[in-house]
Short mmCIF file of C-alpha atoms in Angstrom, two decimals:
data_model
loop_
_atom_site.label_atom_id
_atom_site.label_comp_id
_atom_site.label_asym_id
_atom_site.label_seq_id
_atom_site.Cartn_x
_atom_site.Cartn_y
_atom_site.Cartn_z
CA MET A 1 -18.06 -26.18 -1.53
CA GLU A 2 -16.66 -25.25 1.86
CA LYS A 3 -16.92 -21.66 3.02
CA ILE A 4 -14.06 -19.24 2.35
CA SER A 5 -13.84 -16.10 4.50
CA VAL A 6 -12.27 -13.20 2.62
CA ILE A 7 -11.02 -10.30 4.74
CA MET A 8 -10.64 -6.82 3.24
CA PRO A 9 -9.27 -3.94 5.39
CA ILE A 10 -10.56 -0.59 4.11
CA TYR A 11 -9.39 2.96 4.77
CA ASN A 12 -10.24 6.02 2.65
CA ILE A 13 -10.25 4.17 -0.64
CA GLU A 14 -13.58 5.25 -2.14
CA LYS A 15 -12.04 5.79 -5.61
CA TYR A 16 -11.10 2.11 -6.04
CA LEU A 17 -13.29 0.24 -3.54
CA LYS A 18 -16.17 -0.65 -5.86
CA ARG A 19 -13.72 -2.14 -8.34
CA ALA A 20 -12.37 -4.55 -5.71
CA LEU A 21 -15.82 -5.38 -4.35
CA LYS A 22 -17.10 -6.31 -7.82
CA CYS A 23 -14.20 -8.76 -8.13
CA LEU A 24 -15.27 -10.37 -4.86
CA ILE A 25 -19.01 -10.63 -5.25
CA ASN A 26 -18.66 -12.03 -8.78
CA GLN A 27 -16.25 -14.82 -7.90
CA THR A 28 -17.07 -18.13 -9.57
CA TYR A 29 -16.52 -19.72 -6.15
CA SER A 30 -19.74 -18.48 -4.58
CA ASN A 31 -19.60 -19.86 -1.03
CA LEU A 32 -17.85 -16.81 0.35
CA GLU A 33 -18.07 -14.86 3.56
CA ILE A 34 -16.91 -11.34 2.70
CA ILE A 35 -15.68 -9.42 5.76
CA LEU A 36 -15.17 -5.70 5.18
CA ILE A 37 -13.29 -3.87 7.95
CA ASP A 38 -13.90 -0.13 7.67
CA ASP A 39 -10.91 1.18 9.59
CA GLY A 40 -12.29 4.60 10.53
CA SER A 41 -12.58 5.91 6.97
CA THR A 42 -13.39 9.63 6.67
CA ASP A 43 -14.49 9.45 3.03
CA LYS A 44 -17.40 7.49 1.53
CA SER A 45 -15.73 4.08 1.91
CA GLY A 46 -17.85 3.05 4.90
CA LYS A 47 -21.04 4.06 3.13
CA ILE A 48 -20.06 2.05 0.04
CA CYS A 49 -19.49 -1.01 2.24
CA ASP A 50 -22.96 -0.67 3.77
CA GLU A 51 -24.56 -0.26 0.35
CA TYR A 52 -22.96 -3.48 -0.93
CA ALA A 53 -23.94 -5.34 2.25
CA LYS A 54 -27.60 -4.53 1.53
CA LYS A 55 -27.24 -6.08 -1.94
CA ASP A 56 -25.30 -9.22 -0.93
CA ASN A 57 -26.02 -11.16 2.27
CA ARG A 58 -22.56 -12.74 2.17
CA ILE A 59 -21.05 -9.37 3.16
CA LYS A 60 -20.34 -8.47 6.79
CA VAL A 61 -19.29 -4.89 7.53
CA ILE A 62 -17.39 -3.96 10.68
CA HIS A 63 -16.86 -0.26 11.39
CA GLN A 64 -14.07 0.58 13.82
CA LYS A 65 -11.88 3.49 14.90
CA ASN A 66 -8.74 3.84 12.81
CA ALA A 67 -6.25 1.27 14.10
CA GLY A 68 -4.27 0.13 11.05
CA VAL A 69 -4.16 -2.83 8.69
CA ALA A 70 -2.80 -5.31 11.23
CA VAL A 71 -5.63 -4.68 13.71
CA SER A 72 -8.19 -4.86 10.89
CA ARG A 73 -6.88 -8.25 9.80
CA ASN A 74 -6.90 -9.54 13.37
CA VAL A 75 -10.51 -8.41 13.78
CA GLY A 76 -11.43 -10.04 10.49
CA ILE A 77 -9.93 -13.37 11.55
CA LYS A 78 -11.90 -13.30 14.82
CA HIS A 79 -15.15 -12.86 12.90
CA ALA A 80 -14.35 -15.39 10.17
CA THR A 81 -16.52 -18.52 10.18
CA GLY A 82 -15.16 -20.21 7.04
CA MET A 83 -12.81 -23.20 6.94
CA TYR A 84 -10.44 -21.16 4.78
CA ILE A 85 -9.26 -17.55 4.86
CA GLY A 86 -8.16 -15.20 2.12
CA PHE A 87 -6.99 -11.59 2.30
CA VAL A 88 -7.37 -8.93 -0.38
CA ASP A 89 -6.45 -5.26 -0.54
CA SER A 90 -9.21 -2.76 -1.26
CA ASP A 91 -7.45 -1.04 -4.18
CA ASP A 92 -6.45 -4.20 -6.07
CA ILE A 93 -8.27 -6.34 -8.64
CA PHE A 94 -8.25 -10.07 -9.18
CA SER A 95 -9.54 -12.75 -11.51
CA LEU A 96 -13.12 -13.85 -10.99
CA ASP A 97 -11.78 -17.42 -10.93
CA MET A 98 -9.10 -16.75 -8.31
CA TYR A 99 -10.68 -18.43 -5.29
CA ASN A 100 -12.07 -21.28 -7.34
CA ILE A 101 -8.61 -22.09 -8.72
CA LEU A 102 -6.87 -21.63 -5.35
CA TYR A 103 -9.44 -23.91 -3.66
CA GLN A 104 -9.29 -26.59 -6.35
CA ASN A 105 -5.47 -26.66 -6.21
CA MET A 106 -5.56 -26.90 -2.43
CA GLN A 107 -7.80 -29.96 -2.64
CA LYS A 108 -5.92 -31.56 -5.53
CA TYR A 109 -2.51 -31.32 -3.84
CA SER A 110 -3.70 -31.73 -0.21
CA ALA A 111 -2.10 -28.40 0.63
CA ASP A 112 -2.51 -26.18 3.68
CA ILE A 113 -1.88 -23.03 1.63
CA SER A 114 -2.64 -22.40 -2.02
CA ALA A 115 -0.91 -19.48 -3.76
CA CYS A 116 -0.96 -17.89 -7.21
CA ASN A 117 1.14 -15.62 -9.37
CA TYR A 118 0.33 -11.91 -9.65
CA GLU A 119 0.97 -8.89 -11.81
CA THR A 120 1.80 -5.37 -10.64
CA PHE A 121 -0.11 -2.65 -12.48
CA TYR A 122 -0.34 1.13 -12.41
CA GLU A 123 -3.09 2.47 -14.67
CA ASN A 124 -3.85 -0.20 -17.24
CA GLU A 125 -5.51 -3.21 -15.65
CA PRO A 126 -3.54 -6.49 -15.82
CA SER A 127 -4.40 -9.39 -18.07
CA PHE A 128 -4.83 -12.60 -16.11
CA THR A 129 -3.31 -15.81 -17.44
CA ASN A 130 -3.91 -19.54 -17.18
CA GLU A 131 -0.68 -21.54 -17.34
CA ASP A 132 -1.82 -24.60 -15.37
CA ASN A 133 1.69 -25.07 -13.97
CA VAL A 134 1.77 -25.89 -10.24
CA VAL A 135 4.76 -26.17 -7.89
CA VAL A 136 4.41 -27.93 -4.52
CA PHE A 137 6.57 -26.99 -1.54
CA SER A 138 7.23 -28.68 1.79
CA SER A 139 7.20 -26.52 4.92
CA ILE A 140 10.98 -26.06 4.86
CA GLY A 141 10.95 -25.47 1.12
CA ALA A 142 8.29 -22.77 1.49
CA ILE A 143 10.25 -20.99 4.23
CA GLU A 144 13.44 -21.11 2.16
CA ASP A 145 11.53 -19.70 -0.80
CA ILE A 146 10.11 -16.65 0.99
CA ILE A 147 13.43 -15.93 2.76
CA SER A 148 15.17 -15.89 -0.61
CA ASP A 149 12.36 -13.75 -2.09
CA GLY A 150 11.23 -16.54 -4.38
CA ILE A 151 7.97 -17.20 -6.18
CA LEU A 152 5.74 -17.59 -3.10
CA THR A 153 6.35 -13.95 -2.08
CA ASN A 154 5.82 -12.33 1.34
CA PHE A 155 2.27 -11.25 0.52
CA LEU A 156 -1.02 -12.45 1.95
CA TRP A 157 -3.33 -11.43 -0.86
CA ASN A 158 -2.27 -14.06 -3.42
CA LYS A 159 -2.92 -16.97 -1.05
CA LEU A 160 -5.69 -19.09 0.43
CA PHE A 161 -5.09 -20.47 3.94
CA LYS A 162 -6.66 -23.08 6.18
CA LYS A 163 -8.18 -21.03 8.98
CA GLU A 164 -6.63 -23.25 11.66
CA LEU A 165 -3.20 -21.85 10.78
CA PHE A 166 -4.15 -18.54 12.45
CA LEU A 167 -5.33 -20.00 15.77
CA ASP A 168 -2.40 -18.62 17.79
CA ILE A 169 -1.08 -15.97 15.41
CA ASN A 170 -1.77 -12.21 15.40
CA PHE A 171 -0.54 -9.55 13.04
CA PRO A 172 1.81 -7.12 14.85
CA GLU A 173 0.29 -3.68 15.25
CA GLY A 174 2.01 -0.60 13.86
CA LYS A 175 4.31 -2.47 11.47
CA ILE A 176 4.72 -1.96 7.73
CA TYR A 177 4.89 -5.21 5.71
CA GLU A 178 3.33 -7.04 8.64
CA ASP A 179 2.92 -10.00 6.29
CA MET A 180 6.63 -10.73 6.71
CA TYR A 181 6.23 -11.18 10.47
CA VAL A 182 3.44 -13.69 10.10
CA LEU A 183 4.11 -15.83 7.03
CA PRO A 184 7.26 -17.62 8.27
CA LYS A 185 5.40 -18.62 11.45
CA ILE A 186 2.50 -19.93 9.40
CA PHE A 187 4.75 -21.85 7.00
CA GLU A 188 6.29 -23.63 9.99
CA LYS A 189 2.89 -25.22 10.63
CA VAL A 190 2.14 -26.54 7.17
CA LYS A 191 2.93 -29.80 5.41
CA LYS A 192 2.40 -28.58 1.86
CA VAL A 193 2.09 -25.28 -0.01
CA CYS A 194 1.03 -25.29 -3.65
CA TYR A 195 1.67 -22.44 -6.07
CA THR A 196 0.25 -21.89 -9.53
CA LYS A 197 2.15 -19.78 -12.06
CA THR A 198 -1.21 -18.55 -13.34
CA LYS A 199 -1.56 -14.80 -12.73
CA LEU A 200 -4.79 -14.35 -10.81
CA TYR A 201 -4.15 -11.18 -8.77
CA GLY A 202 -3.51 -7.60 -9.84
CA TYR A 203 -1.42 -5.59 -7.36
CA PHE A 204 -2.15 -1.88 -7.82
CA GLN A 205 0.73 0.52 -7.24
CA ARG A 206 -0.16 4.10 -6.33
CA ALA A 207 2.17 6.81 -5.08
CA ASN A 208 0.34 7.49 -1.79
CA SER A 209 -0.28 3.88 -0.80
CA TYR A 210 0.58 2.58 2.66
CA VAL A 211 3.69 0.69 1.60
CA ASN A 212 4.97 3.58 -0.51
CA SER A 213 4.86 6.09 2.34
CA TYR A 214 6.95 4.36 5.00
CA SER A 215 9.90 5.81 6.91
CA LEU A 216 13.31 4.16 7.11
CA GLU A 217 12.57 3.27 10.75
#
């Protein structure tokens, strides 16, 4: 089992943070490096991170001045020591089998990126599925899919990446939906992307979230 580094940017999310952390530490794929980036939180988020790090030696906590999600992800990548990288949001939930399934599919289909389906939820937690239906894309096919807003989606959190894909790529600072700036560049590097229709990730929608408070500019 090769190491997977999972990067979680955190900012003032104490209400939901423990929920996301429990999903991580209880993954059936146990060889994880969990990198928590406390982005200058002013609530108890940073303290919660430190408490969990004392309980689980796979957790690394980095406290920094508030700089935004893009900077947090860049810092996380620099500290990652795993062969693979995953990203999760601190207010979401995900199946305890998510990284095991993503990793197994990556190996089975010799893919550079392994992705899964997701479900958006508000209050009631999503029910995860197991459809065992996998689609394999070429590099060009993957780029065409995300440009046309297809099944791969422009999100980071439902994917597992080979770390080498990020060697010369940084997330742009101060941008909303920074995923969209990065994913096409990454897909240019790959030979294969595999996608399972199984819903393994729960994307939590809240009114005051980062992506729901953007300006037109």
